[in-house]
PDB file of C-alpha atoms in Angstrom:
ATOM      1  CA  PHE Y1283       3.794  45.113  -9.132  1.00 51.00           C
ATOM      2  CA  ARG Y1284       6.888  42.972  -8.391  1.00 46.00           C
ATOM      3  CA  SER Y1285       6.545  39.404  -7.352  1.00 43.00           C
ATOM      4  CA  PRO Y1286       8.611  38.348  -4.302  1.00 44.00           C
ATOM      5  CA  PRO Y1287      11.916  36.725  -5.081  1.00 44.00           C
ATOM      6  CA  ARG Y1288      11.693  32.943  -5.152  1.00 47.00           C
ATOM      7  CA  THR Y1289      14.179  31.385  -2.833  1.00 49.00           C
ATOM      8  CA  GLY Y1290      14.483  27.616  -2.640  1.00 50.00           C
ATOM      9  CA  VAL Y1291      11.499  25.146  -2.677  1.00 56.00           C
ATOM     10  CA  PRO Y1292       8.246  26.106  -1.289  1.00 78.00           C
ATOM     11  CA  ARG Y1293       7.484  24.186   1.990  1.00 85.00           C
ATOM     12  CA  VAL Y1294       4.189  23.143   0.631  1.00 86.00           C
ATOM     13  CA  THR Y1295       5.838  21.250  -2.313  1.00 88.00           C
ATOM     14  CA  ALA Y1296       8.222  19.366   0.160  1.00 90.00           C
ATOM     15  CA  LYS Y1297       5.128  18.605   2.504  1.00 90.00           C
ATOM     16  CA  LEU Y1298       3.192  17.174  -0.446  1.00 88.00           C
ATOM     17  CA  ALA Y1299       6.211  15.098  -1.598  1.00 90.00           C
ATOM     18  CA  LEU Y1300       6.510  13.652   1.976  1.00 91.00           C
ATOM     19  CA  MET Y1301       2.827  12.776   2.104  1.00 86.00           C
ATOM     20  CA  ALA Y1302       3.036  11.079  -1.205  1.00 86.00           C
ATOM     21  CA  ASP Y1303       5.231   8.397   0.318  1.00 86.00           C
ATOM     22  CA  PRO Y1304       3.160   5.637   1.831  1.00 78.00           C
ATOM     23  CA  PRO Y1305       5.560   4.797   4.689  1.00 83.00           C
ATOM     24  CA  LEU Y1306       5.986   8.390   5.676  1.00 85.00           C
ATOM     25  CA  PHE Y1307       2.212   9.252   5.274  1.00 79.00           C
ATOM     26  CA  PRO Y1308       1.274   8.469   8.911  1.00 78.00           C
ATOM     27  CA  TYR Y1309       3.846  10.903  10.182  1.00 83.00           C
ATOM     28  CA  ASP Y1310       2.998  14.530  10.716  1.00 83.00           C
ATOM     29  CA  ILE Y1311       6.208  15.983   9.284  1.00 91.00           C
ATOM     30  CA  GLU Y1312       6.592  19.794   9.371  1.00 92.00           C
ATOM     31  CA  VAL Y1313       8.750  21.503   6.932  1.00 94.00           C
ATOM     32  CA  ASP Y1314      10.416  24.837   7.759  1.00 93.00           C
ATOM     33  CA  ALA Y1315      12.627  26.874   5.428  1.00 85.00           C
ATOM     34  CA  LYS Y1316      15.843  28.762   5.920  1.00 79.00           C
ATOM     35  CA  ASP Y1317      16.827  30.505   2.570  1.00 72.00           C
ATOM     36  CA  THR Y1318      17.365  27.458   0.190  1.00 70.00           C
ATOM     37  CA  ASP Y1319      17.658  25.023   3.063  1.00 87.00           C
ATOM     38  CA  LEU Y1320      14.646  23.076   4.377  1.00 92.00           C
ATOM     39  CA  VAL Y1321      14.278  21.820   7.959  1.00 94.00           C
ATOM     40  CA  LEU Y1322      12.259  18.721   8.736  1.00 96.00           C
ATOM     41  CA  LEU Y1323      10.528  18.721  12.160  1.00 95.00           C
ATOM     42  CA  GLY Y1324       8.419  16.006  13.810  1.00 93.00           C
ATOM     43  CA  LYS Y1325       8.774  12.313  14.632  1.00 90.00           C
ATOM     44  CA  ALA Y1326       9.351   9.109  12.789  1.00 91.00           C
ATOM     45  CA  SER Y1327       9.274   5.521  14.098  1.00 88.00           C
ATOM     46  CA  GLN Y1328      12.590   4.389  12.706  1.00 91.00           C
ATOM     47  CA  GLU Y1329      15.928   5.759  11.374  1.00 94.00           C
ATOM     48  CA  SER Y1330      15.161   4.432   7.820  1.00 94.00           C
ATOM     49  CA  ASP Y1331      12.021   6.606   7.621  1.00 94.00           C
ATOM     50  CA  ARG Y1332      14.055   9.529   8.862  1.00 95.00           C
ATOM     51  CA  ARG Y1333      16.581   8.978   6.043  1.00 96.00           C
ATOM     52  CA  VAL Y1334      13.874   8.504   3.386  1.00 96.00           C
ATOM     53  CA  ALA Y1335      12.389  11.829   4.369  1.00 96.00           C
ATOM     54  CA  THR Y1336      15.676  13.543   3.969  1.00 96.00           C
ATOM     55  CA  ASP Y1337      16.245  11.803   0.493  1.00 95.00           C
ATOM     56  CA  ILE Y1338      12.759  12.816  -0.782  1.00 95.00           C
ATOM     57  CA  VAL Y1339      13.199  16.475   0.038  1.00 93.00           C
ATOM     58  CA  ARG Y1340      16.847  16.582  -1.100  1.00 92.00           C
ATOM     59  CA  CYS Y1341      15.642  15.536  -4.635  1.00 91.00           C
ATOM     60  CA  LEU Y1342      13.315  18.486  -4.942  1.00 89.00           C
ATOM     61  CA  GLU Y1343      14.362  21.046  -7.437  1.00 86.00           C
ATOM     62  CA  GLY Y1344      15.813  24.146  -5.691  1.00 84.00           C
ATOM     63  CA  VAL Y1345      16.732  22.455  -2.455  1.00 87.00           C
ATOM     64  CA  HIS Y1346      20.293  23.396  -1.466  1.00 86.00           C
ATOM     65  CA  ALA Y1347      20.298  21.400   1.782  1.00 91.00           C
ATOM     66  CA  VAL Y1348      18.081  19.510   4.213  1.00 93.00           C
ATOM     67  CA  GLU Y1349      18.529  19.717   7.979  1.00 94.00           C
ATOM     68  CA  ASN Y1350      16.707  16.672   9.371  1.00 96.00           C
ATOM     69  CA  ARG Y1351      15.482  17.333  12.967  1.00 95.00           C
ATOM     70  CA  LEU Y1352      12.951  14.405  13.091  1.00 95.00           C
ATOM     71  CA  LYS Y1353      13.043  12.610  16.403  1.00 94.00           C
ATOM     72  CA  ILE Y1354      12.912   8.743  16.468  1.00 93.00           C
ATOM     73  CA  GLU Y1355       9.926   7.554  18.623  1.00 88.00           C
ATOM     74  CA  PRO Y1356       9.070   3.839  17.939  1.00 84.00           C
ATOM     75  CA  ASP Y1357       5.317   4.465  18.404  1.00 80.00           C
ATOM     76  CA  ALA Y1358       5.259   7.856  16.423  1.00 76.00           C
ATOM     77  CA  ALA Y1359       2.617   6.551  14.016  1.00 73.00           C
ATOM     78  CA  HIS Y1360       0.461   4.852  16.570  1.00 71.00           C
ATOM     79  CA  GLY Y1361      -1.365   8.063  17.777  1.00 71.00           C
ATOM     80  CA  LEU Y1362      -2.268   8.810  14.179  1.00 73.00           C
ATOM     81  CA  VAL Y1363      -3.576   5.287  13.645  1.00 79.00           C
ATOM     82  CA  ALA Y1364      -5.684   5.621  16.766  1.00 82.00           C
ATOM     83  CA  GLU Y1365      -7.130   8.914  15.466  1.00 83.00           C
ATOM     84  CA  ARG Y1366      -7.858   7.398  12.075  1.00 87.00           C
ATOM     85  CA  ASP Y1367      -9.598   4.422  13.773  1.00 91.00           C
ATOM     86  CA  LYS Y1368     -11.701   6.761  15.858  1.00 92.00           C
ATOM     87  CA  LEU Y1369     -12.682   8.655  12.731  1.00 91.00           C
ATOM     88  CA  ILE Y1370     -13.599   5.356  10.859  1.00 93.00           C
ATOM     89  CA  THR Y1371     -15.719   4.119  13.904  1.00 96.00           C
ATOM     90  CA  GLN Y1372     -17.622   7.501  13.802  1.00 95.00           C
ATOM     91  CA  LEU Y1373     -18.198   7.228  10.020  1.00 95.00           C
ATOM     92  CA  VAL Y1374     -19.536   3.724  10.256  1.00 96.00           C
ATOM     93  CA  LYS Y1375     -21.906   4.626  13.043  1.00 96.00           C
ATOM     94  CA  GLU Y1376     -23.133   7.582  10.994  1.00 95.00           C
ATOM     95  CA  ARG Y1377     -23.752   5.181   8.016  1.00 95.00           C
ATOM     96  CA  PHE Y1378     -25.647   2.858  10.268  1.00 96.00           C
ATOM     97  CA  GLU Y1379     -27.829   5.840  11.521  1.00 95.00           C
ATOM     98  CA  LYS Y1380     -28.967   6.347   7.839  1.00 94.00           C
ATOM     99  CA  SER Y1381     -30.510   2.807   7.746  1.00 94.00           C
ATOM    100  CA  LYS Y1382     -33.739   2.086   9.594  1.00 93.00           C
ATOM    101  CA  THR Y1383     -32.873  -1.559   9.922  1.00 92.00           C
ATOM    102  CA  LEU Y1384     -29.342  -0.897  11.403  1.00 94.00           C
ATOM    103  CA  GLN Y1385     -30.642   1.832  13.576  1.00 92.00           C
ATOM    104  CA  SER Y1386     -32.905  -0.647  15.353  1.00 91.00           C
ATOM    105  CA  ILE Y1387     -30.171  -3.201  15.896  1.00 91.00           C
ATOM    106  CA  LYS Y1388     -27.639  -0.821  17.608  1.00 90.00           C
ATOM    107  CA  PHE Y1389     -24.441  -2.812  16.790  1.00 95.00           C
ATOM    108  CA  ASP Y1390     -21.479  -1.859  18.860  1.00 97.00           C
ATOM    109  CA  VAL Y1391     -18.733  -0.599  16.501  1.00 97.00           C
ATOM    110  CA  LYS Y1392     -15.008  -0.570  17.265  1.00 97.00           C
ATOM    111  CA  THR Y1393     -12.038  -0.077  14.811  1.00 96.00           C
ATOM    112  CA  GLU Y1394      -8.495  -1.385  15.203  1.00 92.00           C
ATOM    113  CA  ASP Y1395      -5.837  -0.652  12.636  1.00 87.00           C
ATOM    114  CA  GLY Y1396      -8.478  -0.195  10.000  1.00 90.00           C
ATOM    115  CA  ILE Y1397     -10.524  -3.417  10.895  1.00 93.00           C
ATOM    116  CA  VAL Y1398     -14.096  -2.696  11.981  1.00 96.00           C
ATOM    117  CA  ILE Y1399     -15.331  -4.983  14.657  1.00 97.00           C
ATOM    118  CA  LEU Y1400     -19.145  -5.276  15.121  1.00 97.00           C
ATOM    119  CA  THR Y1401     -20.756  -6.778  18.246  1.00 97.00           C
ATOM    120  CA  GLY Y1402     -24.370  -7.204  19.114  1.00 96.00           C
ATOM    121  CA  ALA Y1403     -27.289  -9.481  18.391  1.00 95.00           C
ATOM    122  CA  THR Y1404     -29.864  -9.848  15.581  1.00 95.00           C
ATOM    123  CA  ARG Y1405     -32.383 -12.481  14.357  1.00 93.00           C
ATOM    124  CA  PHE Y1406     -31.253 -12.480  10.747  1.00 93.00           C
ATOM    125  CA  GLN Y1407     -27.899 -13.083   9.179  1.00 93.00           C
ATOM    126  CA  ILE Y1408     -28.950 -10.723   6.198  1.00 94.00           C
ATOM    127  CA  ILE Y1409     -28.796  -7.818   8.732  1.00 95.00           C
ATOM    128  CA  VAL Y1410     -25.222  -8.720   9.576  1.00 95.00           C
ATOM    129  CA  LEU Y1411     -24.378  -8.629   5.942  1.00 95.00           C
ATOM    130  CA  GLU Y1412     -26.052  -5.214   5.512  1.00 96.00           C
ATOM    131  CA  ALA Y1413     -23.948  -3.799   8.361  1.00 96.00           C
ATOM    132  CA  ALA Y1414     -20.820  -5.281   7.042  1.00 96.00           C
ATOM    133  CA  GLN Y1415     -21.470  -3.968   3.589  1.00 96.00           C
ATOM    134  CA  ALA Y1416     -22.255  -0.567   4.988  1.00 96.00           C
ATOM    135  CA  ALA Y1417     -18.953  -0.364   7.063  1.00 95.00           C
ATOM    136  CA  ARG Y1418     -17.040  -1.606   3.936  1.00 95.00           C
ATOM    137  CA  GLN Y1419     -18.100   1.588   2.132  1.00 94.00           C
ATOM    138  CA  VAL Y1420     -16.216   3.841   4.627  1.00 92.00           C
ATOM    139  CA  PRO Y1421     -12.874   4.922   3.379  1.00 88.00           C
ATOM    140  CA  GLY Y1422      -9.890   3.486   5.272  1.00 88.00           C
ATOM    141  CA  VAL Y1423     -11.693   0.229   6.328  1.00 91.00           C
ATOM    142  CA  ARG Y1424      -9.451  -2.792   5.570  1.00 91.00           C
ATOM    143  CA  ALA Y1425     -11.826  -5.427   6.780  1.00 94.00           C
ATOM    144  CA  VAL Y1426     -15.052  -6.010   8.750  1.00 96.00           C
ATOM    145  CA  ASN Y1427     -15.160  -8.573  11.540  1.00 96.00           C
ATOM    146  CA  THR Y1428     -18.571  -9.901  12.563  1.00 96.00           C
ATOM    147  CA  ASP Y1429     -17.449 -12.786  14.610  1.00 94.00           C
ATOM    148  CA  ALA Y1430     -18.851 -11.252  17.700  1.00 95.00           C
ATOM    149  CA  VAL Y1431     -22.334 -10.750  16.281  1.00 95.00           C
ATOM    150  CA  ARG Y1432     -24.815 -13.214  17.869  1.00 95.00           C
ATOM    151  CA  LEU Y1433     -27.763 -14.579  15.937  1.00 93.00           C
ATOM    152  CA  VAL Y1434     -30.694 -14.960  18.284  1.00 93.00           C
ATOM    153  CA  ALA Y1435     -34.071 -16.724  17.922  1.00 86.00           C
ATOM    154  CA  GLY Y1436     -37.199 -14.539  17.645  1.00 73.00           C
ATOM    155  CA  GLU Y1437     -39.708 -14.356  20.434  1.00 56.00           C
TER     156      GLU Y1437
END
């Protein structure tokens, strides 16, 4: 049994290094390999992010050269933020479904840039608090806005 010859840096190592950088995390940067050279493919919002991606990969042991083919698109991260917000909304709704109280209220849930916005009506402020606390437990939620929830008098 002979192990295959190791040439350059594994693409996975480079991809993990890019994902570990918070400003680059929102971008879906693909890493391709040509011998000891790595090629970066995908989109970034600004030239500075493009340069940082090159610098991160260039510093990895075994990298000979980096060919950066990232295209600059000012709203490159926006689509990913929208996907994340959709997922957060889904997770908050699932959490509400697990509570008999919150099931009966049927709050409308929307997420914008990690901020959960609740709308609807209830008789008790404590239920609004329960909803906000449930939403807060979902990973990625940065804040919970309940300004649009109306308190209504009972029959």
